[in-house]
């Protein structure tokens, strides 16, 4: 045993020194190994957590965006298609009215004198007027039909003035003459003052209607005088099996084109496809969605993109919902709804890259935050390694206790951080800063960075939850509005259990959550019962609000004892005084004298009522219509009377009944309605309404209800001479 500077080599002191030295070296080696393993595990955990959170963010965002698009885009497209198709349906109804009137004229031509009609006059330019147009080689004086069809002048003029959509209304005879109504007399006059001729029997509206033998819509045609694009609806008129005339109305399409162009935004637009699968209106200036003339436009149903071809094919038949289509290497969200009246379809297109941008931006931000956190951790780990080397030198000079204390201080926070992160990944509590992580070194920096990432992720998820809750709230409020609207109308039956002189029943089924139709019945006094049936323009919440105001006004004025015509005039003046949204309502209002069964009524542009006559069958009462409520101030309405006898019934309804449409775009019509009423005409009012509703449901089947469906039936039972039932 040697002694060197007080240290005994080989002795007990040396062994103790060696033992301590070996223990310290082993401890340092073990500590270093544990630290390296923890660092690797923590790095892997952070990366795994980042990947899982990225996947969760991407999945939740895509599902949320798809749900929002499916709801908003599909409803928006359906609403746009409904508005456009409603315009064409109105034109179709007008032309069918003209066709029926013309056929009646020819069937009873001996009962009508020739009505005069004049050539176009510059004095009428800018004013709705009736004028005569004829072919170049035709002399109107030789026509046998011109004077007869000229008897339609007043109805054509009234039809033109009552519509905001019609560009012209006209009827062309088989001998080359035409009675025309519009406000553009000047375009039909040459520079020398003579009327310009028109090749009437070779115009598309005449030839196509004559060839089809039924009502038709032409393609998009150019006006013969102005070259403006328009759509024409025409129907042939036959007498004794021979074509004698063609009635028609046209609509300028510039308003639809302007609206479609206004929808254009970056990657988002609306376009219109005709029955041949060709784009006819679109804001796109290039690519497959660009509108071209029919000779150059392709049929999208034959597109190389199968998803596009299938989408357009379905859109021309039915509502598509939200679809994904691939065109020219790009992916789009698309929704399509048909226009059944003309056989077109409205398409809404959204570039999918726009909906992916929020997800990509969030993932980019998340990657940046995660990279910064990982970089901070790696820098801290590097500095920690340098600290460990320094501590190793100190440990060689310190006792084992000092080494253990230092080792515990360094390792314990890492172990707790790793456990906390693992707990979070397994669905535990969110990661938050703890005093155990506040070591004042890189471990604290790493913990703070990871806590910040976790907080940002939770905030984003909370935002998604908030958005979802808001959608549910809106749905709840709409459901509440539906119940409130139903409660506003009389809905307790029997309505007047103490009045055996009559029985009454009514229903209202809105097309949307809330509707614009309404009915009402109320006792004005002991001997008079007020009956109301009305239809507000538009659908949804605005129509429901307008409906409630209109109902209150009608009832309030009626309770003052005014006549039906006076009530409608007062309501019209009140609504017109503050109607900035230019909404209107059609109203049938009648007052039943309970003692005599006489009904005094006035009609403001509403449907014809149906009445059970003495033969025991329901028939339409074709009363004279006044102008709609809210359309023009100062309108006066005419009254008429109906006489109910004991056992008679009166049926009132809105256009949702005759215009209910099946999957083939065929309307239910008044004939089917009368047939349903006459299944059991002597039944109670409630049973009669159920029969009509059953007939409508059986006709439309699975087709979507596009309009409110409202009905009312009153049965008059009367009194005997002693005043008892």
CSV table of C-alpha atoms in Angstrom, one decimal, residues 119-560:
chain,number,residue,atom,x,y,z
A,119,UNK,CA,-101.7,49.6,-86.5
A,120,UNK,CA,-98.8,50.7,-84.2
A,121,UNK,CA,-98.7,54.4,-83.3
A,122,UNK,CA,-95.8,56.5,-82.1
A,123,UNK,CA,-98.3,58.2,-79.8
A,124,UNK,CA,-98.5,55.0,-77.8
A,125,UNK,CA,-94.7,54.4,-77.5
A,126,UNK,CA,-93.9,53.9,-73.9
A,127,UNK,CA,-97.6,53.1,-73.0
A,128,UNK,CA,-99.1,49.6,-72.9
A,129,UNK,CA,-101.2,49.4,-76.1
A,130,UNK,CA,-103.0,46.9,-78.4
A,131,UNK,CA,-101.7,47.0,-82.0
A,132,UNK,CA,-102.0,45.1,-85.3
A,133,UNK,CA,-99.0,43.4,-87.0
A,134,UNK,CA,-99.3,41.4,-90.2
A,135,UNK,CA,-97.1,39.7,-92.8
A,136,UNK,CA,-95.9,41.6,-95.8
A,137,UNK,CA,-98.2,40.1,-98.3
A,138,UNK,CA,-101.3,39.9,-96.1
A,139,UNK,CA,-104.2,42.3,-96.1
A,140,UNK,CA,-105.9,42.4,-92.6
A,141,UNK,CA,-109.2,43.5,-94.2
A,142,UNK,CA,-109.4,40.0,-95.8
A,143,UNK,CA,-109.0,38.2,-92.5
A,144,UNK,CA,-112.0,36.2,-91.1
A,145,UNK,CA,-110.3,35.7,-87.7
A,146,UNK,CA,-108.7,39.1,-86.9
A,147,UNK,CA,-111.8,40.8,-85.7
A,148,UNK,CA,-112.7,37.8,-83.6
A,149,UNK,CA,-109.4,37.4,-81.8
A,150,UNK,CA,-109.2,41.2,-81.3
A,151,UNK,CA,-112.0,40.6,-78.7
A,152,UNK,CA,-109.0,39.3,-76.5
A,153,UNK,CA,-107.5,42.8,-76.5
A,154,UNK,CA,-108.7,43.8,-73.0
A,155,UNK,CA,-107.7,40.5,-71.3
A,156,UNK,CA,-104.3,40.7,-73.0
A,157,UNK,CA,-103.8,44.3,-72.0
A,158,UNK,CA,-104.8,43.5,-68.4
A,159,UNK,CA,-102.5,40.5,-68.3
A,160,UNK,CA,-99.6,42.6,-69.6
A,161,UNK,CA,-100.2,45.4,-67.1
A,162,UNK,CA,-100.6,43.0,-64.2
A,163,UNK,CA,-97.3,41.3,-64.8
A,164,UNK,CA,-93.7,42.5,-64.1
A,165,UNK,CA,-92.3,39.6,-66.2
A,166,UNK,CA,-94.0,39.7,-69.5
A,167,UNK,CA,-92.3,41.5,-72.4
A,168,UNK,CA,-95.2,41.0,-74.8
A,169,UNK,CA,-98.5,39.2,-75.1
A,170,UNK,CA,-99.8,38.3,-78.6
A,171,UNK,CA,-102.0,36.0,-80.7
A,172,UNK,CA,-101.2,35.2,-84.3
A,173,UNK,CA,-103.9,33.9,-86.7
A,174,UNK,CA,-103.5,31.2,-89.3
A,175,UNK,CA,-104.0,33.9,-92.1
A,176,UNK,CA,-100.9,35.9,-91.1
A,177,UNK,CA,-102.2,38.6,-88.7
A,178,UNK,CA,-101.3,39.2,-85.1
A,179,UNK,CA,-102.8,41.2,-82.2
A,180,UNK,CA,-99.9,42.4,-80.1
A,181,UNK,CA,-99.8,44.1,-76.6
A,182,UNK,CA,-96.7,45.8,-75.2
A,183,UNK,CA,-95.4,49.3,-74.5
A,184,UNK,CA,-92.9,49.5,-77.4
A,185,UNK,CA,-95.1,50.7,-80.3
A,186,UNK,CA,-92.2,52.7,-81.8
A,187,UNK,CA,-90.1,49.7,-82.8
A,188,UNK,CA,-92.8,48.4,-85.1
A,189,UNK,CA,-92.9,51.6,-87.3
A,190,UNK,CA,-90.6,52.2,-90.2
A,191,UNK,CA,-88.9,55.6,-90.9
A,192,UNK,CA,-91.6,56.5,-93.4
A,193,UNK,CA,-94.3,56.0,-90.7
A,194,UNK,CA,-95.6,52.7,-92.1
A,195,UNK,CA,-95.9,49.6,-89.8
A,196,UNK,CA,-93.1,47.1,-90.2
A,197,UNK,CA,-94.2,43.6,-91.4
A,198,UNK,CA,-93.4,40.4,-89.5
A,199,UNK,CA,-93.2,36.8,-91.0
A,200,UNK,CA,-95.6,35.6,-88.3
A,201,UNK,CA,-96.2,32.0,-89.4
A,202,UNK,CA,-92.5,31.3,-89.6
A,203,UNK,CA,-91.5,32.6,-86.2
A,204,UNK,CA,-90.3,29.8,-83.8
A,205,UNK,CA,-93.1,30.3,-81.3
A,206,UNK,CA,-95.7,29.8,-84.1
A,207,UNK,CA,-94.1,26.9,-85.9
A,208,UNK,CA,-93.1,25.0,-82.7
A,209,UNK,CA,-96.5,25.3,-81.1
A,210,UNK,CA,-98.3,24.3,-84.3
A,211,UNK,CA,-95.9,21.3,-84.7
A,212,UNK,CA,-96.3,20.1,-81.1
A,213,UNK,CA,-100.0,20.7,-80.9
A,214,UNK,CA,-99.8,21.8,-77.3
A,215,UNK,CA,-98.2,24.4,-75.0
A,216,UNK,CA,-94.4,24.8,-75.6
A,217,UNK,CA,-91.5,26.8,-74.4
A,218,UNK,CA,-89.1,27.8,-77.2
A,219,UNK,CA,-85.4,27.9,-76.7
A,220,UNK,CA,-83.6,31.2,-76.1
A,221,UNK,CA,-84.5,33.2,-79.2
A,222,UNK,CA,-83.7,36.8,-80.4
A,223,UNK,CA,-86.5,39.3,-80.6
A,224,UNK,CA,-87.4,39.9,-84.3
A,225,UNK,CA,-87.2,43.7,-83.8
A,226,UNK,CA,-84.7,44.3,-81.0
A,227,UNK,CA,-82.4,41.2,-81.1
A,228,UNK,CA,-82.8,40.9,-77.3
A,229,UNK,CA,-82.6,37.3,-75.9
A,230,UNK,CA,-85.9,36.0,-74.7
A,231,UNK,CA,-87.9,32.9,-73.9
A,232,UNK,CA,-91.3,32.5,-75.5
A,233,UNK,CA,-94.3,30.4,-74.3
A,234,UNK,CA,-96.9,29.5,-76.9
A,235,UNK,CA,-100.0,27.3,-77.3
A,236,UNK,CA,-102.0,26.4,-80.4
A,237,UNK,CA,-105.7,27.2,-80.8
A,238,UNK,CA,-107.9,24.7,-82.7
A,239,UNK,CA,-111.5,25.0,-84.0
A,240,UNK,CA,-113.1,21.9,-85.4
A,241,UNK,CA,-109.7,20.2,-85.5
A,242,UNK,CA,-108.1,22.9,-87.5
A,243,UNK,CA,-105.3,25.3,-86.4
A,244,UNK,CA,-106.8,28.8,-86.3
A,245,UNK,CA,-104.4,30.7,-84.2
A,246,UNK,CA,-101.4,30.6,-81.8
A,247,UNK,CA,-101.4,32.5,-78.5
A,248,UNK,CA,-98.0,33.4,-77.0
A,249,UNK,CA,-96.2,35.5,-74.4
A,250,UNK,CA,-92.5,36.2,-74.1
A,251,UNK,CA,-90.1,37.1,-71.3
A,252,UNK,CA,-86.8,39.0,-71.7
A,253,UNK,CA,-84.0,37.0,-70.1
A,254,UNK,CA,-81.7,39.9,-69.4
A,255,UNK,CA,-82.8,39.9,-65.7
A,256,UNK,CA,-81.8,36.2,-65.3
A,257,UNK,CA,-78.5,36.8,-67.2
A,258,UNK,CA,-77.7,39.9,-65.0
A,259,UNK,CA,-78.5,37.9,-61.8
A,260,UNK,CA,-76.3,35.0,-62.9
A,261,UNK,CA,-73.4,37.3,-63.7
A,262,UNK,CA,-73.8,39.0,-60.3
A,263,UNK,CA,-73.2,35.7,-58.5
A,264,UNK,CA,-69.7,35.5,-59.7
A,265,UNK,CA,-67.0,35.6,-57.1
A,266,UNK,CA,-63.6,33.9,-56.7
A,267,UNK,CA,-64.3,30.2,-57.4
A,268,UNK,CA,-68.1,30.5,-56.7
A,269,UNK,CA,-70.9,31.1,-59.2
A,270,UNK,CA,-74.3,30.1,-60.4
A,271,UNK,CA,-75.1,29.0,-64.0
A,272,UNK,CA,-78.2,27.8,-65.9
A,273,UNK,CA,-78.4,24.7,-68.1
A,274,UNK,CA,-81.1,24.1,-70.7
A,275,UNK,CA,-82.9,20.9,-71.5
A,276,UNK,CA,-80.1,19.9,-74.0
A,277,UNK,CA,-77.4,20.1,-71.3
A,278,UNK,CA,-76.0,23.3,-72.7
A,279,UNK,CA,-74.8,26.2,-70.5
A,280,UNK,CA,-77.0,29.2,-71.5
A,281,UNK,CA,-76.3,31.6,-68.6
A,282,UNK,CA,-73.0,31.8,-66.7
A,283,UNK,CA,-70.5,34.4,-65.5
A,284,UNK,CA,-67.6,32.1,-66.5
A,285,UNK,CA,-65.5,33.5,-69.4
A,286,UNK,CA,-63.6,30.3,-70.2
A,287,UNK,CA,-63.7,26.5,-69.5
A,288,UNK,CA,-66.5,24.0,-69.5
A,289,UNK,CA,-68.9,26.3,-67.6
A,290,UNK,CA,-68.7,29.1,-70.2
A,291,UNK,CA,-72.0,30.1,-71.9
A,292,UNK,CA,-71.9,29.7,-75.7
A,293,UNK,CA,-74.3,29.9,-78.6
A,294,UNK,CA,-76.2,26.7,-79.1
A,295,UNK,CA,-74.3,25.8,-82.3
A,296,UNK,CA,-71.0,25.9,-80.4
A,297,UNK,CA,-72.1,24.7,-76.9
A,298,UNK,CA,-71.6,21.1,-75.9
A,299,UNK,CA,-74.0,18.8,-74.1
A,300,UNK,CA,-72.6,18.5,-70.5
A,301,UNK,CA,-74.4,15.2,-70.2
A,302,UNK,CA,-71.8,13.9,-72.7
A,303,UNK,CA,-68.8,15.4,-70.9
A,304,UNK,CA,-65.5,13.5,-70.7
A,305,UNK,CA,-65.9,14.0,-66.9
A,306,UNK,CA,-68.3,11.3,-65.8
A,307,UNK,CA,-69.0,13.1,-62.5
A,308,UNK,CA,-70.0,16.2,-64.4
A,309,UNK,CA,-72.1,14.3,-66.9
A,310,UNK,CA,-73.9,12.4,-64.1
A,311,UNK,CA,-74.4,15.5,-62.1
A,312,UNK,CA,-76.0,17.5,-65.0
A,313,UNK,CA,-78.2,14.6,-66.0
A,314,UNK,CA,-79.5,14.3,-62.4
A,315,UNK,CA,-80.0,18.1,-62.0
A,316,UNK,CA,-82.3,18.2,-65.0
A,317,UNK,CA,-84.5,15.6,-63.3
A,318,UNK,CA,-84.3,16.3,-59.6
A,319,UNK,CA,-82.5,18.1,-56.8
A,320,UNK,CA,-79.0,16.7,-56.5
A,321,UNK,CA,-78.0,17.8,-53.0
A,322,UNK,CA,-74.3,18.4,-52.5
A,323,UNK,CA,-72.1,16.6,-55.0
A,324,UNK,CA,-68.3,16.5,-55.7
A,325,UNK,CA,-67.4,16.8,-59.4
A,326,UNK,CA,-64.0,16.8,-61.2
A,327,UNK,CA,-63.6,19.0,-64.2
A,328,UNK,CA,-60.3,19.8,-66.0
A,329,UNK,CA,-58.2,18.5,-63.1
A,330,UNK,CA,-60.1,20.6,-60.5
A,331,UNK,CA,-62.6,19.4,-57.9
A,332,UNK,CA,-65.8,21.4,-57.2
A,333,UNK,CA,-68.7,21.2,-54.8
A,334,UNK,CA,-71.9,21.5,-56.8
A,335,UNK,CA,-75.6,21.6,-56.2
A,336,UNK,CA,-78.3,21.4,-58.8
A,337,UNK,CA,-82.1,21.9,-58.8
A,338,UNK,CA,-84.4,21.5,-61.9
A,339,UNK,CA,-86.7,24.2,-63.3
A,340,UNK,CA,-89.6,21.8,-64.2
A,341,UNK,CA,-91.7,24.4,-66.1
A,342,UNK,CA,-89.1,24.9,-68.9
A,343,UNK,CA,-87.0,21.7,-68.3
A,344,UNK,CA,-83.8,23.7,-67.3
A,345,UNK,CA,-81.7,23.5,-64.2
A,346,UNK,CA,-79.9,25.9,-61.9
A,347,UNK,CA,-76.4,24.8,-60.9
A,348,UNK,CA,-74.4,26.3,-58.0
A,349,UNK,CA,-70.6,25.7,-58.3
A,350,UNK,CA,-68.0,26.2,-55.5
A,351,UNK,CA,-64.2,25.6,-56.1
A,352,UNK,CA,-63.3,23.0,-53.4
A,353,UNK,CA,-59.9,24.7,-52.9
A,354,UNK,CA,-61.8,27.6,-51.4
A,355,UNK,CA,-63.4,25.4,-48.7
A,356,UNK,CA,-60.0,23.7,-48.1
A,357,UNK,CA,-58.2,27.0,-47.4
A,358,UNK,CA,-59.3,27.3,-43.7
A,359,UNK,CA,-58.0,23.8,-43.1
A,360,UNK,CA,-54.8,24.3,-44.9
A,361,UNK,CA,-54.2,27.6,-43.2
A,362,UNK,CA,-54.8,26.2,-39.8
A,363,UNK,CA,-52.6,23.2,-40.5
A,364,UNK,CA,-49.8,25.5,-41.7
A,365,UNK,CA,-50.2,27.6,-38.5
A,366,UNK,CA,-50.2,24.4,-36.4
A,367,UNK,CA,-47.1,23.1,-38.2
A,368,UNK,CA,-45.3,26.4,-37.6
A,369,UNK,CA,-46.3,26.4,-33.9
A,370,UNK,CA,-45.2,22.7,-33.5
A,371,UNK,CA,-41.9,23.3,-35.4
A,372,UNK,CA,-41.2,26.3,-33.1
A,373,UNK,CA,-41.9,24.2,-30.0
A,374,UNK,CA,-39.8,21.3,-31.3
A,375,UNK,CA,-37.0,23.7,-32.2
A,376,UNK,CA,-37.2,25.2,-28.7
A,377,UNK,CA,-37.1,21.8,-27.2
A,378,UNK,CA,-34.1,20.7,-29.2
A,379,UNK,CA,-32.2,23.9,-28.4
A,380,UNK,CA,-33.0,23.3,-24.7
A,381,UNK,CA,-31.9,19.7,-25.0
A,382,UNK,CA,-28.6,20.8,-26.5
A,383,UNK,CA,-28.0,23.3,-23.7
A,384,UNK,CA,-29.1,20.6,-21.2
A,385,UNK,CA,-26.3,18.4,-22.5
A,386,UNK,CA,-23.7,21.0,-21.9
A,387,UNK,CA,-25.1,21.5,-18.4
A,388,UNK,CA,-24.8,17.8,-17.8
A,389,UNK,CA,-21.1,17.8,-18.7
A,390,UNK,CA,-20.5,20.6,-16.3
A,391,UNK,CA,-22.5,18.9,-13.6
A,392,UNK,CA,-20.5,15.7,-14.2
A,393,UNK,CA,-17.3,17.5,-13.3
A,394,UNK,CA,-19.1,18.8,-10.2
A,395,UNK,CA,-20.4,15.4,-9.4
A,396,UNK,CA,-16.9,14.0,-9.5
A,397,UNK,CA,-15.9,16.5,-6.9
A,398,UNK,CA,-19.1,16.2,-4.8
A,399,UNK,CA,-20.5,13.4,-2.8
A,400,UNK,CA,-23.0,10.9,-3.9
A,401,UNK,CA,-25.8,12.8,-2.1
A,402,UNK,CA,-25.1,15.8,-4.3
A,403,UNK,CA,-25.2,13.7,-7.4
A,404,UNK,CA,-28.5,12.1,-6.4
A,405,UNK,CA,-30.1,15.5,-5.6
A,406,UNK,CA,-29.0,17.0,-8.9
A,407,UNK,CA,-30.1,13.9,-10.9
A,408,UNK,CA,-33.5,13.9,-9.2
A,409,UNK,CA,-34.0,17.6,-9.9
A,410,UNK,CA,-33.3,17.1,-13.6
A,411,UNK,CA,-35.1,13.8,-14.3
A,412,UNK,CA,-38.3,14.2,-12.3
A,413,UNK,CA,-39.8,17.1,-14.3
A,414,UNK,CA,-39.2,15.2,-17.6
A,415,UNK,CA,-40.9,12.1,-16.2
A,416,UNK,CA,-43.9,14.2,-15.1
A,417,UNK,CA,-44.1,16.0,-18.4
A,418,UNK,CA,-44.0,12.7,-20.4
A,419,UNK,CA,-46.7,11.2,-18.2
A,420,UNK,CA,-48.9,14.2,-18.5
A,421,UNK,CA,-48.6,14.2,-22.3
A,422,UNK,CA,-49.4,10.5,-22.4
A,423,UNK,CA,-52.4,11.0,-20.2
A,424,UNK,CA,-53.7,13.7,-22.5
A,425,UNK,CA,-53.3,11.5,-25.6
A,426,UNK,CA,-55.3,8.8,-23.8
A,427,UNK,CA,-58.2,11.2,-23.3
A,428,UNK,CA,-57.4,12.7,-19.9
A,429,UNK,CA,-57.5,16.3,-18.8
A,430,UNK,CA,-56.0,19.0,-21.1
A,431,UNK,CA,-52.3,19.8,-20.6
A,432,UNK,CA,-51.7,22.9,-18.4
A,433,UNK,CA,-48.7,24.4,-16.8
A,434,UNK,CA,-47.8,23.0,-13.3
A,435,UNK,CA,-45.4,24.2,-10.7
A,436,UNK,CA,-43.4,21.0,-11.2
A,437,UNK,CA,-42.5,22.2,-14.8
A,438,UNK,CA,-41.4,25.6,-13.6
A,439,UNK,CA,-37.7,24.6,-13.5
A,440,UNK,CA,-36.5,27.9,-15.0
A,441,UNK,CA,-34.7,26.0,-17.8
A,442,UNK,CA,-35.5,24.5,-21.2
A,443,UNK,CA,-38.0,22.0,-19.6
A,444,UNK,CA,-40.2,24.9,-18.6
A,445,UNK,CA,-39.9,26.4,-22.1
A,446,UNK,CA,-40.9,23.1,-23.7
A,447,UNK,CA,-43.9,22.7,-21.3
A,448,UNK,CA,-45.1,26.3,-22.0
A,449,UNK,CA,-44.8,25.8,-25.7
A,450,UNK,CA,-46.8,22.5,-25.6
A,451,UNK,CA,-49.4,24.1,-23.3
A,452,UNK,CA,-49.8,26.9,-25.8
A,453,UNK,CA,-50.3,24.4,-28.7
A,454,UNK,CA,-52.9,22.5,-26.6
A,455,UNK,CA,-54.8,25.7,-25.7
A,456,UNK,CA,-55.0,26.7,-29.4
A,457,UNK,CA,-56.3,23.3,-30.4
A,458,UNK,CA,-59.0,23.4,-27.7
A,459,UNK,CA,-60.0,26.9,-28.7
A,460,UNK,CA,-60.5,25.8,-32.3
A,461,UNK,CA,-62.5,22.7,-31.3
A,462,UNK,CA,-64.6,25.0,-29.0
A,463,UNK,CA,-65.3,27.3,-32.0
A,464,UNK,CA,-66.5,24.4,-34.0
A,465,UNK,CA,-68.8,23.3,-31.1
A,466,UNK,CA,-70.1,26.9,-30.9
A,467,UNK,CA,-70.9,27.0,-34.6
A,468,UNK,CA,-72.8,23.7,-34.3
A,469,UNK,CA,-74.8,25.0,-31.3
A,470,UNK,CA,-75.7,28.1,-33.3
A,471,UNK,CA,-77.1,26.0,-36.1
A,472,UNK,CA,-79.2,24.0,-33.6
A,473,UNK,CA,-80.4,27.3,-32.1
A,474,UNK,CA,-81.6,28.6,-35.4
A,475,UNK,CA,-83.4,25.4,-36.1
A,476,UNK,CA,-85.1,25.5,-32.7
A,477,UNK,CA,-86.2,29.1,-33.3
A,478,UNK,CA,-87.7,28.2,-36.7
A,479,UNK,CA,-89.6,25.3,-35.0
A,480,UNK,CA,-90.9,27.8,-32.4
A,481,UNK,CA,-91.9,30.2,-35.3
A,482,UNK,CA,-93.8,27.3,-36.9
A,483,UNK,CA,-95.8,26.7,-33.7
A,484,UNK,CA,-96.4,30.4,-33.1
A,485,UNK,CA,-97.8,30.8,-36.7
A,486,UNK,CA,-100.0,27.7,-36.2
A,487,UNK,CA,-101.3,29.1,-33.0
A,488,UNK,CA,-102.1,32.5,-34.6
A,489,UNK,CA,-104.7,30.8,-36.9
A,490,UNK,CA,-108.0,29.3,-35.6
A,491,UNK,CA,-107.2,25.7,-34.8
A,492,UNK,CA,-109.7,24.5,-32.2
A,493,UNK,CA,-112.6,22.4,-33.5
A,494,UNK,CA,-115.5,22.5,-33.4
A,495,UNK,CA,-114.8,26.3,-33.7
A,496,UNK,CA,-118.3,27.4,-32.7
A,497,UNK,CA,-119.9,24.6,-30.7
A,498,UNK,CA,-122.8,26.8,-29.7
A,499,UNK,CA,-123.7,27.8,-33.3
A,500,UNK,CA,-125.5,24.8,-35.0
A,501,UNK,CA,-126.4,26.9,-38.0
A,502,UNK,CA,-123.1,26.1,-39.7
A,503,UNK,CA,-120.0,23.9,-39.4
A,504,UNK,CA,-116.5,25.0,-40.5
A,505,UNK,CA,-113.0,23.4,-40.7
A,506,UNK,CA,-109.6,24.7,-42.1
A,507,UNK,CA,-106.0,23.5,-42.5
A,508,UNK,CA,-102.7,25.1,-43.4
A,509,UNK,CA,-99.5,23.2,-44.3
A,510,UNK,CA,-96.5,25.4,-45.0
A,511,UNK,CA,-93.9,24.4,-47.7
A,512,UNK,CA,-91.1,25.7,-45.4
A,513,UNK,CA,-90.8,25.9,-41.6
A,514,UNK,CA,-93.2,28.9,-41.8
A,515,UNK,CA,-95.4,30.0,-44.6
A,516,UNK,CA,-97.2,32.9,-46.2
A,517,UNK,CA,-100.7,31.4,-46.6
A,518,UNK,CA,-103.4,32.1,-44.1
A,519,UNK,CA,-107.1,31.5,-43.4
A,520,UNK,CA,-109.4,33.0,-40.9
A,521,UNK,CA,-113.0,32.9,-39.7
A,522,UNK,CA,-114.6,34.9,-37.0
A,523,UNK,CA,-118.0,36.2,-35.8
A,524,UNK,CA,-118.5,39.8,-36.7
A,525,UNK,CA,-121.7,39.8,-34.7
A,526,UNK,CA,-124.3,37.2,-33.8
A,527,UNK,CA,-125.6,37.1,-37.4
A,528,UNK,CA,-122.5,37.5,-39.5
A,529,UNK,CA,-119.5,35.2,-40.0
A,530,UNK,CA,-116.3,36.5,-41.6
A,531,UNK,CA,-114.4,34.1,-44.0
A,532,UNK,CA,-110.9,34.8,-45.2
A,533,UNK,CA,-108.5,32.9,-47.5
A,534,UNK,CA,-105.2,34.6,-48.5
A,535,UNK,CA,-101.8,33.9,-50.1
A,536,UNK,CA,-98.7,36.2,-49.4
A,537,UNK,CA,-96.1,36.5,-52.1
A,538,UNK,CA,-92.8,34.7,-51.3
A,539,UNK,CA,-92.0,32.1,-48.7
A,540,UNK,CA,-90.3,31.7,-45.3
A,541,UNK,CA,-90.1,34.1,-42.4
A,542,UNK,CA,-90.7,37.4,-44.4
A,543,UNK,CA,-93.9,36.0,-45.8
A,544,UNK,CA,-95.0,34.8,-42.4
A,545,UNK,CA,-94.5,38.2,-40.9
A,546,UNK,CA,-96.4,39.8,-43.7
A,547,UNK,CA,-99.1,37.2,-43.3
A,548,UNK,CA,-99.7,38.0,-39.6
A,549,UNK,CA,-99.9,41.8,-40.3
A,550,UNK,CA,-102.4,41.2,-43.2
A,551,UNK,CA,-104.5,38.8,-41.1
A,552,UNK,CA,-104.8,41.3,-38.2
A,553,UNK,CA,-105.7,44.2,-40.6
A,554,UNK,CA,-108.4,42.2,-42.4
A,555,UNK,CA,-110.0,41.1,-39.1
A,556,UNK,CA,-109.8,44.6,-37.5
A,557,UNK,CA,-111.4,46.4,-40.4
A,558,UNK,CA,-114.0,43.6,-40.8
A,559,UNK,CA,-115.0,44.0,-37.1
A,560,UNK,CA,-115.9,47.7,-37.8
